[in-house]
Structure formats: structure tokens, C-alpha cells
Amino acid sequence: MQLPKIPDTPVVLQMLNWIFRPMAYMEECRQRYGDIFALKLQKNSPPLVFVNHPDDLEQILSHDTKELEAPGDLNDLFEGLLGKSSVITLSGTEHQRQRQLLMPPLHGERMRHYSQIIHDITAKVISQYPQGQSFNVRTISQEITLRVIMQAVFGLDEGVRAKKLQQLLGEILENGSSVWLITLLYFPALQRDFGPIKIWGRQGQLQEEADQLIYDEIQERREHPDASRTDILSLLMDAKDAAGQPMTDVELRDELITLLTAGHETTATAIAWAMYWIHKLPQVKEKLLQELDSLGDNPDPTTIYKLPYLSAVCVETLRIYPVGMLTFARRVKTPITVGGCELAPGTPIVGSIYLTHQREDLYPQPKQFKPERFLERQFSPYEYLPFGGGARRCIGLAFAQWEMKLAIAKILTMRELELVNNTEVKPQRRGLVTGPDHPIQMVIKSQRQIKSRSLETSTVG
Ligand code: HEM
């Protein structure tokens, strides 16, 4: 029986490589061991198997009920922040029930409703920056996505509670993206407050404050119901499961914090990368501006959403440096052969989205940013999978795609921007996802007058 190959280095070295240089390490392992390999990342758990061949991905992602399962207990790294009732940490029928409750407000149909929010908030945020001022593009994209998700989830943008919650979430996620916090997660023995390492305790304190604000908001809604509200919290408070039961306050809290955290950092990073590539490659920017300008004043959001070149730029952005490096882990239920290797029940297995997107046989010259590849051919859901697949496929996929396209279109039509310098930016770990290895500094050169003027005057507040 052939098993997936595992590096013969000590466990602690495998863990450190995985924490500090996950993408380079995966590439080295694929080169050395082939399309399927395993890493020993925790002392008392079985090695984690990595696959990246589209056939193997199809096998692991489309067999969620028979040979493989997608249990929430494999995501227990998230439990501290998201809670036990989050869709990410739940398993089986409970997981399916929560997905069914959460999907309708995030469905493609609802996106027209959120497009005005995305449009207005992007305009407000970008207008805060005067000509000549340089800024980290991630600061802007993060403010846009945090305010948009707050508005979509709670119907809140302005107001004391909204501002406080935005500030707390910003800080929680910034701390969570520290590689040291991830090290603490992999080395649980270090999870104490000692010496200068106060980050763990501070994180708990911030979370408690954020939780209190969320519970206050739920309480207020229960005391003063308002049937005209259309935000996700209101929809979830009205939702009932098959047995006619509404969600409890704890379930509501866990799902709201899940949407707020999963829904803003990821999309903020994707927008920041897109802005980097657009301004790094003049031919990409020129083509994109031509396409956007051809729409005239006040284009319909659906028309923007369907623009072929804008879509190709966004898709290529999530291919070259996918924000989520991996799918969530699946676990083998009955003996199964994947990629020529026998896997025993209990084996955890992940799809390496990063390695799949770097496959030379699918994407020639994979390190080059070429939106045209998506105009020239179609890719299967197992060749291109920035949002994962199967039972745990990202429920915010439509939301993220709309937000990326509308925010980028709005920024580019409002302002002429350029990169402050031409330094190459590479991806690195940011907590459990990835992001730029240093700030992408940009500067506003001028206002763009063409065609976007009437949009600006109507929305900048
Ligand atoms: C560019 C932005 C985003 C990227 C790249 C991304 C990527 C992913 C990936 C790779 C997964 C794991 C899928 C799997 O294991 O098969 C996932 C799951 C998830 N995403 Fe996203 N995501 C993004 C935006 C969002 C947004 C905007 C939301 C919510 C509004 C969201 C909510 C979730 C949730 C709740 C799950 C867990 C689903 C489950 O366990 O059933 N994501 N996402």
C-alpha cells in the first residue's frame, strides 16, 4: 500500500516551515514528492494530506457524504473567535442547517440590493484621501469591506455602536493576522499570558467587548422589531429551521461574527492585490479603463459586474495569489485511493488552492499576471477554485465577486492613482489566510473627470 510521502525532517521543522513560509514550502514539497504529499503539523494528530491535481480535488470535494466528510472539528483553530455554533465549526446536519439559513441573504439575487451600499461606501472612503497623499491600499480596501459588511449584516454604518464594532473587529483581525498568534495556535503550550506576550489575553478582551455590542444589538432588535429592515441580522432573526425553531442569541452571535470576519479581510486583500496588478502593469490598466469608460455615466451595477476584462482581472487576481491557500480540511470515512495513494479512515486531507493555481499545465507561466488566460479558455471548478468547493464552498462567493468588481470600478473611475514605487510585492501568511508581504503604497495623482463626474457628485458625502 502506497502512502503519501512525508518530509523526513522533525515535526517541529515541518511546523515552522508551514507557519513562516507556507507557499514556498508547499511548492518544494510538490517538487520533491509529487501531486500528493503529507505534512506532520501537530504532534498528536495524523499527518495532513495535501492534494492539488484537479482529478484529486474533484474526488475529495465531491464526495462529502460517502467516502469523505467535511467536519467542523477539523476547524477548531477558529473556535476561539467564531464560537461552537459557527457554520465553520459545525458538522453534519447542523452545518447544513446553518448554511441553508445563511445562504439566502448572500445569494446572487440579493447582490443588486448591496450594490448601492458598495458604491456609496467606496465613494465616501476614497474621497477622504486628498490629491498627492500616499496611503497603503489595504487600509482603504479594508475600510471599504468592513463598512460594507457591517451595513449588509446589521444595516449599520454610522452611529456609536457601528463605529465601536468596526474598530474592535479591525483590531481583532489585525492581531489575528500576526504570525505569532498562529504560532501560539500551533503550539498550544505557549497560550499563556507571560512576559511581554499579552496578545492572547488582549484578543480575548477585545472579543468580549465585540460580543457585548452584538448581543446589545440583538436585544434591541428583539425589543423593537422593525419589519421594514432587510439586513442579514433581521433575516436571520426571522428565519426558522425545519422544526420551526428560530436561532438562539448564541447562534446569531456566532454566525454574525463569522460573516463579519470571513467577509471582510478576504475581500479587502483581494481588492488590494487587484489594485497592485492594475497599477503595476500599464497595459492592464489601459485596457480596463477603456472598458470602464465605454459604459458612460452612471452604469448599471449588473453591467459593471458582467464586464469581461474587469471580470478577468478579478479572477486572475484570485488565481495568482489566492487569499485562501487551502480548502478547509476533509476527513476520510472509508478507505479510499487518492492520487494513487491509499488513505485510511481518519486521515485529514486538504486541497491546496495555491498549488493548483500555480500548475504550469493549467496556467503556463503561472507567476505572471495575465487576465487574458481567462478570456481564452474556461477552467473547471477543480482547476480554478479560489472559493473552495463542495459542502464547504464559500457562501460569500457572490458577495465577494460583486464587491471586488464594483469597488475597483468605482475607485478607478473616480481617481487617477499610481504606485509610489515599483518594488515587487509577494504573498505571505496573514493569520490563516495570505496577503501582501509589505504595504502596497499608492498615491492619488488627480481626480478622473471623464464620465464619472455625475456619479461622484451624487454620492460623495
Ligand atoms: C475574495 C474573498 C473570499 C475568498 C477568497 C474566500 C475563500 C473561501 C474559501 C477558500 C473557503 C473554504 C471553502 C472550502 O473549504 O471548500 C471559504 C469558506 C467560507 N467563506 Fe469565504 N471567501 C471570501 C469571501 C467571503 C465572504 C464575503 C463571506 C461572507 C460574507 C465569506 C464567508 C465564508 C464562510 C461562512 C465560509 C465557510 C463555509 C462552510 O464552512 O460551510 N467568504 N471562503
Coordinates of C-alpha atoms and ligand atoms in Angstrom, one line a residue:
M1 CA 0.0 0.0 0.0
Q2 CA 1.5 3.4 -1.0
L3 CA 1.1 6.2 1.4
P4 CA 1.6 9.9 0.7
K5 CA 5.2 10.9 1.2
I6 CA 6.1 13.0 4.3
P7 CA 9.3 15.1 4.7
D8 CA 11.7 13.2 6.9
T9 CA 12.5 16.3 8.9
P10 CA 11.5 16.7 12.6
V11 CA 7.9 17.6 13.2
V12 CA 8.9 21.0 14.7
L13 CA 10.7 21.9 11.5
Q14 CA 7.7 21.0 9.4
M15 CA 5.5 23.1 11.6
L16 CA 7.9 26.1 11.5
N17 CA 8.1 25.9 7.7
W18 CA 4.4 25.7 7.5
I19 CA 3.9 28.7 9.7
F20 CA 6.5 31.0 8.3
R21 CA 6.8 30.1 4.6
P22 CA 3.7 28.0 3.7
M23 CA 3.6 28.7 0.0
A24 CA 7.3 28.1 -0.7
Y25 CA 7.1 25.0 1.4
M26 CA 4.2 23.6 -0.5
E27 CA 6.0 24.2 -3.8
E28 CA 9.1 22.5 -2.5
C29 CA 7.1 19.5 -1.3
R30 CA 5.3 19.2 -4.6
Q31 CA 8.6 19.3 -6.5
R32 CA 10.1 16.6 -4.2
Y33 CA 7.1 14.3 -3.6
G34 CA 4.7 14.9 -6.5
D35 CA 1.0 15.9 -6.6
I36 CA 0.1 14.3 -3.3
F37 CA 2.1 14.6 -0.1
A38 CA 1.6 15.0 3.7
L39 CA 2.9 17.2 6.5
K40 CA 3.1 16.4 10.2
L41 CA 1.8 19.6 11.6
Q42 CA 0.7 18.6 15.1
K43 CA 2.4 16.1 17.4
N44 CA -0.7 14.1 18.4
S45 CA -2.6 14.2 15.1
P46 CA -2.3 12.3 11.9
P47 CA -0.3 14.0 9.1
L48 CA -2.3 16.3 6.9
V49 CA -2.5 15.2 3.3
F50 CA -2.3 17.9 0.5
V51 CA -3.6 17.4 -3.0
N52 CA -3.6 19.8 -6.0
H53 CA -4.3 17.8 -9.1
P54 CA -7.8 18.6 -10.4
D55 CA -8.8 14.9 -10.5
D56 CA -7.9 14.5 -6.9
L57 CA -9.7 17.7 -5.9
E58 CA -12.8 16.6 -7.7
Q59 CA -12.6 13.3 -5.7
I60 CA -12.2 15.0 -2.3
L61 CA -14.6 17.8 -2.8
S62 CA -17.4 16.0 -4.5
H63 CA -17.6 13.0 -2.1
D64 CA -18.5 14.9 1.1
T65 CA -21.0 12.3 2.2
K66 CA -19.8 8.9 1.2
E67 CA -16.0 8.3 1.5
L68 CA -15.2 11.7 2.9
E69 CA -16.8 14.2 5.4
A70 CA -16.1 17.9 6.0
P71 CA -16.4 18.0 9.8
G72 CA -16.2 21.3 11.8
D73 CA -14.0 19.8 14.5
L74 CA -11.1 20.0 12.0
N75 CA -11.6 23.8 12.0
D76 CA -11.2 24.1 15.8
L77 CA -8.5 26.7 15.3
F78 CA -11.3 29.1 14.6
E79 CA -13.4 28.2 17.6
G80 CA -11.9 30.8 19.9
L81 CA -13.1 33.6 17.7
L82 CA -16.1 32.2 15.9
G83 CA -17.7 30.0 18.6
K84 CA -19.1 26.5 18.6
S85 CA -22.2 27.4 16.6
S86 CA -20.5 29.0 13.6
V87 CA -21.1 27.4 10.2
I88 CA -17.4 27.0 10.0
T89 CA -17.1 24.9 13.2
L90 CA -20.3 22.9 12.9
S91 CA -20.6 19.5 11.3
G92 CA -23.1 17.3 9.5
T93 CA -26.8 18.2 9.6
E94 CA -26.2 21.2 11.9
H95 CA -23.7 22.6 9.4
Q96 CA -26.2 22.1 6.5
R97 CA -28.9 23.8 8.6
Q98 CA -26.8 26.9 9.2
R99 CA -25.7 27.0 5.6
Q100 CA -29.4 27.0 4.5
L101 CA -30.2 29.8 6.9
L102 CA -27.2 31.9 5.8
M103 CA -27.3 31.4 2.0
P104 CA -30.5 33.3 1.0
P105 CA -29.2 36.7 2.2
L106 CA -25.9 36.2 0.4
H107 CA -27.4 34.8 -2.8
G108 CA -26.6 36.4 -6.2
E109 CA -30.1 37.8 -6.5
R110 CA -29.6 39.9 -3.3
M111 CA -26.5 41.5 -4.7
R112 CA -28.3 44.3 -6.6
H113 CA -29.5 45.4 -3.2
Y114 CA -26.0 45.6 -1.8
S115 CA -24.5 47.2 -4.9
Q116 CA -25.6 50.7 -3.9
I117 CA -24.1 50.2 -0.5
I118 CA -20.8 49.2 -2.1
H119 CA -20.9 52.1 -4.5
D120 CA -21.6 54.7 -1.8
I121 CA -19.2 53.5 0.8
T122 CA -16.4 53.2 -1.8
A123 CA -17.0 56.8 -2.9
K124 CA -17.0 58.0 0.7
V125 CA -13.8 56.2 1.7
I126 CA -11.8 57.2 -1.4
S127 CA -13.0 60.9 -1.0
Q128 CA -11.3 61.1 2.4
Y129 CA -7.9 61.0 0.7
P130 CA -6.6 64.3 -0.9
Q131 CA -4.6 64.5 -4.1
G132 CA -0.9 63.9 -3.5
Q133 CA -1.4 61.9 -0.3
S134 CA 0.0 58.4 -0.3
F135 CA -1.7 55.5 1.5
N136 CA -1.5 51.8 2.0
V137 CA -4.1 50.5 -0.4
R138 CA -5.1 47.7 2.1
T139 CA -6.1 50.4 4.6
I140 CA -8.6 51.7 2.1
S141 CA -9.9 48.4 0.9
Q142 CA -10.2 47.2 4.5
E143 CA -12.2 50.2 5.5
I144 CA -14.5 49.7 2.4
T145 CA -15.1 46.0 3.0
L146 CA -15.6 46.4 6.8
R147 CA -18.1 49.1 6.4
V148 CA -19.9 47.3 3.6
I149 CA -20.2 44.0 5.5
M150 CA -21.4 45.9 8.7
Q151 CA -24.0 47.6 6.6
A152 CA -25.1 44.3 4.9
V153 CA -25.1 42.4 8.2
F154 CA -26.5 44.9 10.6
G155 CA -27.8 47.7 8.4
L156 CA -25.3 49.9 10.4
D157 CA -22.6 52.2 9.0
E158 CA -22.7 55.4 11.1
G159 CA -23.5 55.5 14.9
V160 CA -21.6 54.8 18.0
R161 CA -22.2 51.0 18.1
A162 CA -21.2 50.6 14.5
K163 CA -18.0 52.6 14.8
K164 CA -17.0 50.8 18.0
L165 CA -17.7 47.4 16.5
Q166 CA -15.7 48.3 13.3
Q167 CA -12.8 49.4 15.4
L168 CA -12.8 46.3 17.6
L169 CA -13.1 44.0 14.6
G170 CA -10.3 45.8 12.8
E171 CA -8.1 45.3 15.8
I172 CA -9.1 41.6 16.4
L173 CA -8.3 40.8 12.8
E174 CA -5.1 42.7 12.7
N175 CA -3.9 40.8 15.8
G176 CA -5.2 37.5 14.4
S177 CA -3.1 38.0 11.3
S178 CA 0.0 38.1 13.3
V179 CA 2.2 35.1 12.6
W180 CA 3.0 34.9 16.3
L181 CA -0.7 34.3 17.1
I182 CA -0.7 31.5 14.6
T183 CA 2.4 30.1 16.2
L184 CA 0.5 30.1 19.5
L185 CA -2.3 28.2 17.9
Y186 CA 0.1 25.5 16.6
F187 CA 2.0 25.4 19.9
P188 CA -0.9 25.4 22.5
A189 CA 1.5 25.1 25.4
L190 CA 2.5 28.8 24.7
Q191 CA -1.0 30.0 25.1
R192 CA -0.5 31.8 28.4
D193 CA -0.1 35.4 29.3
F194 CA 3.5 35.7 30.3
G195 CA 6.2 38.3 29.9
P196 CA 5.6 40.7 27.1
I197 CA 3.4 38.2 25.2
K198 CA 0.0 39.6 26.1
I199 CA -1.5 39.2 22.7
W200 CA -3.7 36.2 23.6
G201 CA -5.3 37.8 26.6
R202 CA -5.8 41.1 24.7
Q203 CA -7.5 39.2 21.9
G204 CA -10.0 37.6 24.4
Q205 CA -10.7 41.0 25.9
L206 CA -11.4 42.6 22.5
Q207 CA -13.7 39.7 21.6
E208 CA -15.7 40.1 24.8
E209 CA -16.3 43.7 24.0
A210 CA -17.3 43.0 20.4
D211 CA -19.7 40.2 21.7
Q212 CA -21.3 42.5 24.1
L213 CA -22.1 45.0 21.3
I214 CA -23.5 42.3 19.1
Y215 CA -25.7 41.0 22.0
D216 CA -26.9 44.5 22.7
E217 CA -27.9 44.9 19.0
I218 CA -29.8 41.6 19.0
Q219 CA -31.5 42.6 22.3
E220 CA -32.5 45.9 20.9
R221 CA -34.0 44.3 17.8
R222 CA -36.0 41.9 19.9
E223 CA -37.4 44.8 21.9
H224 CA -38.2 47.0 18.9
P225 CA -38.9 44.8 15.9
D226 CA -39.0 46.6 12.6
A227 CA -40.5 44.7 9.7
S228 CA -39.0 47.1 7.1
R229 CA -35.4 46.1 7.9
T230 CA -33.7 44.0 5.2
D231 CA -30.2 43.4 6.7
I232 CA -28.9 39.9 7.3
L233 CA -29.4 40.0 11.1
S234 CA -33.1 40.8 10.6
L235 CA -33.5 38.0 8.0
L236 CA -31.7 35.6 10.4
M237 CA -33.8 36.6 13.4
D238 CA -37.0 35.8 11.3
A239 CA -35.6 32.5 9.9
K240 CA -36.9 29.2 11.3
D241 CA -35.5 25.8 10.8
A242 CA -37.5 22.7 9.7
A243 CA -38.7 22.2 13.3
G244 CA -40.0 25.8 13.4
Q245 CA -37.2 26.9 15.8
P246 CA -35.6 30.3 15.5
M247 CA -31.9 30.8 16.0
T248 CA -30.7 31.4 19.6
D249 CA -28.8 34.5 20.6
V250 CA -25.5 32.5 20.8
E251 CA -26.1 31.0 17.3
L252 CA -26.9 34.5 16.0
R253 CA -23.7 35.9 17.5
D254 CA -21.5 33.1 16.2
E255 CA -22.9 33.5 12.6
L256 CA -22.7 37.3 12.6
I257 CA -19.0 37.2 13.8
T258 CA -18.3 34.5 11.2
L259 CA -19.8 36.7 8.4
L260 CA -18.0 39.8 9.6
T261 CA -14.6 38.2 9.9
A262 CA -14.8 35.8 6.9
G263 CA -16.4 38.5 4.8
H264 CA -14.2 41.5 5.1
E265 CA -10.5 40.7 5.4
T266 CA -10.5 38.2 2.5
T267 CA -12.2 40.6 0.1
A268 CA -10.1 43.6 1.3
T269 CA -6.9 41.6 0.5
A270 CA -8.3 40.6 -2.9
I271 CA -9.1 44.3 -3.8
A272 CA -5.6 45.4 -2.6
W273 CA -3.9 42.8 -4.9
A274 CA -6.1 43.8 -7.8
M275 CA -5.1 47.4 -7.4
Y276 CA -1.5 46.4 -7.2
W277 CA -1.6 44.4 -10.5
I278 CA -3.7 47.0 -12.3
H279 CA -1.2 49.8 -11.5
K280 CA 1.9 47.6 -11.8
L281 CA 1.1 46.6 -15.4
P282 CA 0.2 49.7 -17.6
Q283 CA -1.4 47.6 -20.4
V284 CA -3.8 46.1 -17.9
K285 CA -4.8 49.5 -16.5
E286 CA -5.3 50.9 -20.0
K287 CA -7.5 48.1 -21.2
L288 CA -9.5 48.2 -18.0
L289 CA -10.1 52.0 -18.1
Q290 CA -11.1 51.7 -21.8
E291 CA -13.7 49.1 -20.8
L292 CA -15.0 51.1 -17.8
D293 CA -15.1 54.4 -19.7
S294 CA -17.1 52.8 -22.5
L295 CA -20.0 52.5 -20.1
G296 CA -20.7 56.2 -19.9
D297 CA -22.2 57.9 -16.8
N298 CA -24.0 56.0 -14.0
P299 CA -23.6 52.5 -15.4
D300 CA -25.9 49.9 -14.1
P301 CA -24.2 47.6 -11.4
T302 CA -25.1 44.5 -13.3
T303 CA -23.4 45.9 -16.5
I304 CA -20.3 46.6 -14.5
Y305 CA -20.4 43.1 -12.9
K306 CA -20.6 41.5 -16.4
L307 CA -17.6 43.4 -18.0
P308 CA -15.4 40.7 -19.5
Y309 CA -12.0 42.4 -18.9
L310 CA -12.8 43.6 -15.3
S311 CA -14.0 40.0 -14.5
A312 CA -10.8 38.5 -16.0
V313 CA -8.7 40.9 -13.9
C314 CA -10.5 39.9 -10.7
V315 CA -10.4 36.2 -11.5
E316 CA -6.6 36.3 -12.3
T317 CA -6.0 38.3 -9.0
L318 CA -7.5 35.4 -7.0
R319 CA -5.6 32.8 -9.1
I320 CA -2.1 34.1 -8.8
Y321 CA -2.1 34.7 -5.1
P322 CA -5.3 33.1 -3.7
V323 CA -6.3 34.7 -0.3
G324 CA -7.3 31.2 1.0
M325 CA -4.3 28.9 0.4
L326 CA -6.3 25.8 1.2
T327 CA -9.8 24.4 1.3
F328 CA -11.0 23.5 4.8
A329 CA -9.9 20.0 5.7
R330 CA -11.9 17.0 4.8
R331 CA -11.6 13.6 6.6
V332 CA -11.6 10.1 5.1
K333 CA -14.5 8.0 6.3
T334 CA -14.0 4.7 4.4
P335 CA -10.7 3.5 2.9
I336 CA -10.1 5.4 -0.3
T337 CA -7.4 5.8 -3.0
V338 CA -6.5 9.3 -3.9
G339 CA -3.7 10.2 -6.4
G340 CA -2.5 6.6 -6.3
C341 CA -2.2 6.6 -2.5
E342 CA -4.3 4.6 0.0
L343 CA -5.8 6.8 2.7
A344 CA -7.1 5.2 5.9
P345 CA -10.3 6.3 7.7
G346 CA -9.5 9.3 9.9
T347 CA -6.9 10.9 7.5
P348 CA -7.4 14.6 7.2
I349 CA -7.0 16.0 3.7
V350 CA -6.9 19.5 2.1
G351 CA -7.0 20.9 -1.4
S352 CA -4.0 23.2 -1.9
I353 CA -5.7 26.0 -3.9
Y354 CA -2.4 27.8 -4.1
L355 CA -0.6 24.8 -5.8
T356 CA -3.5 24.1 -8.2
H357 CA -3.4 27.8 -9.3
Q358 CA 0.4 27.5 -9.8
R359 CA 0.2 24.4 -12.1
E360 CA 2.2 25.0 -15.3
D361 CA 0.0 22.5 -17.2
L362 CA -3.1 24.6 -16.4
Y363 CA -1.6 28.1 -16.3
P364 CA 1.5 28.5 -18.5
Q365 CA 3.9 30.9 -16.8
P366 CA 1.9 30.8 -13.6
K367 CA 3.9 33.5 -11.9
Q368 CA 2.8 36.1 -14.5
F369 CA -0.4 38.1 -14.1
K370 CA -2.3 37.5 -17.4
P371 CA -6.1 38.2 -17.2
E372 CA -6.3 37.1 -20.9
R373 CA -5.9 33.5 -19.9
F374 CA -9.5 33.6 -18.6
L375 CA -10.8 35.2 -21.8
E376 CA -9.1 32.5 -23.9
R377 CA -10.3 29.3 -22.1
Q378 CA -12.7 28.1 -19.4
F379 CA -11.5 26.3 -16.3
S380 CA -13.3 23.6 -14.4
P381 CA -14.3 24.1 -10.7
Y382 CA -11.4 21.8 -9.8
E383 CA -8.8 23.7 -11.9
Y384 CA -9.8 27.1 -10.6
L385 CA -11.1 27.2 -7.0
P386 CA -10.4 30.4 -5.0
F387 CA -13.6 29.8 -3.0
G388 CA -13.1 26.1 -2.4
G389 CA -15.8 23.6 -3.4
G390 CA -18.3 21.0 -2.3
A391 CA -20.0 21.0 1.1
R392 CA -18.0 23.9 2.5
R393 CA -17.7 26.1 -0.6
C394 CA -17.5 29.8 0.3
I395 CA -21.0 31.1 1.0
G396 CA -19.8 34.7 0.4
L397 CA -18.6 34.0 -3.2
A398 CA -21.2 36.1 -4.9
F399 CA -20.9 38.9 -2.3
A400 CA -17.1 38.9 -2.7
Q401 CA -17.2 39.0 -6.5
W402 CA -19.7 41.8 -6.6
E403 CA -17.8 43.8 -4.0
M404 CA -14.5 43.4 -5.8
K405 CA -15.8 44.5 -9.2
L406 CA -17.9 47.4 -8.0
A407 CA -15.3 48.8 -5.6
I408 CA -12.5 48.5 -8.1
A409 CA -14.6 50.1 -10.9
K410 CA -15.7 52.9 -8.6
I411 CA -12.1 53.7 -7.4
L412 CA -10.7 53.7 -10.9
T413 CA -13.4 55.9 -12.4
M414 CA -13.1 58.4 -9.6
R415 CA -9.3 58.8 -9.2
E416 CA -6.1 58.5 -11.2
L417 CA -3.7 56.6 -8.9
E418 CA -0.2 55.3 -9.2
L419 CA 2.1 53.1 -7.1
V420 CA 4.6 55.0 -5.0
N421 CA 7.4 52.7 -6.0
N422 CA 7.8 49.7 -8.3
T423 CA 9.0 47.2 -5.7
E424 CA 7.8 43.7 -6.2
V425 CA 5.2 42.7 -3.6
K426 CA 4.9 38.9 -2.8
P427 CA 2.3 37.0 -0.8
Q428 CA 2.9 35.9 2.8
R429 CA 0.9 34.3 5.6
R430 CA -1.6 36.7 7.3
G431 CA -3.0 34.6 10.0
L432 CA -4.9 31.7 8.4
V433 CA -5.1 33.4 5.1
T434 CA -2.5 35.2 2.9
G435 CA -1.8 38.9 2.0
P436 CA 0.9 41.2 0.6
D437 CA 4.3 40.9 2.4
H438 CA 4.6 44.7 2.7
P439 CA 2.3 47.6 2.3
I440 CA 1.2 48.5 -1.2
Q441 CA 1.7 52.3 -1.1
M442 CA -0.3 54.3 -3.7
V443 CA -0.8 58.0 -4.3
I444 CA -3.7 59.9 -5.8
K445 CA -2.4 61.8 -8.8
S446 CA -5.7 63.5 -9.8
Q447 CA -9.4 63.2 -10.0
R448 CA -10.7 61.4 -13.0
Q449 CA -13.2 63.8 -14.7
I450 CA -14.3 61.7 -17.6
K451 CA -17.8 60.2 -17.3
S452 CA -17.6 59.6 -13.6
R453 CA -18.3 63.2 -12.5
S454 CA -22.1 62.8 -12.1
L455 CA -21.6 59.6 -10.1
E456 CA -19.3 61.4 -7.7
T457 CA -21.4 64.5 -7.1
S458 CA -24.4 62.2 -6.3
T459 CA -22.7 60.0 -3.8
V460 CA -19.7 61.6 -2.1
G461 CA -20.9 62.7 1.3
Ligands
HEM1 C1 -12.3 37.2 -2.0 C2 -13.0 36.9 -1.0 C3 -13.1 35.5 -0.4 C4 -12.3 34.3 -0.6 C5 -11.1 34.2 -1.4 C6 -12.9 33.3 0.2 C7 -12.4 32.0 0.3 C8 -13.0 30.9 1.0 C9 -12.5 29.6 1.0 C10 -11.3 29.1 0.2 C11 -13.4 28.9 1.8 C12 -13.2 27.4 2.1 C13 -14.1 26.5 1.1 C14 -13.8 25.0 1.2 O1 -13.3 24.5 2.2 O2 -14.2 24.4 0.3 C15 -14.4 29.8 2.3 C16 -15.4 29.4 3.2 C17 -16.3 30.4 3.7 N1 -16.4 31.7 3.4 FE1 -15.3 32.7 2.1 N2 -14.0 33.8 0.9 C18 -14.2 35.1 0.5 C19 -15.2 36.0 0.9 C20 -16.2 35.6 1.8 C21 -17.3 36.5 2.2 C22 -17.5 37.9 1.6 C23 -18.0 35.8 3.1 C24 -19.3 36.3 3.9 C25 -20.0 37.3 3.6 C26 -17.4 34.5 3.3 C27 -17.9 33.5 4.2 C28 -17.4 32.2 4.2 C29 -17.9 31.2 5.1 C30 -19.0 31.4 6.1 C31 -17.2 30.0 4.8 C32 -17.4 28.7 5.5 C33 -18.5 27.8 4.7 C34 -18.7 26.5 5.4 O3 -17.9 26.1 6.3 O4 -19.7 25.9 5.0 N3 -16.3 34.4 2.5 N4 -14.2 31.0 1.8

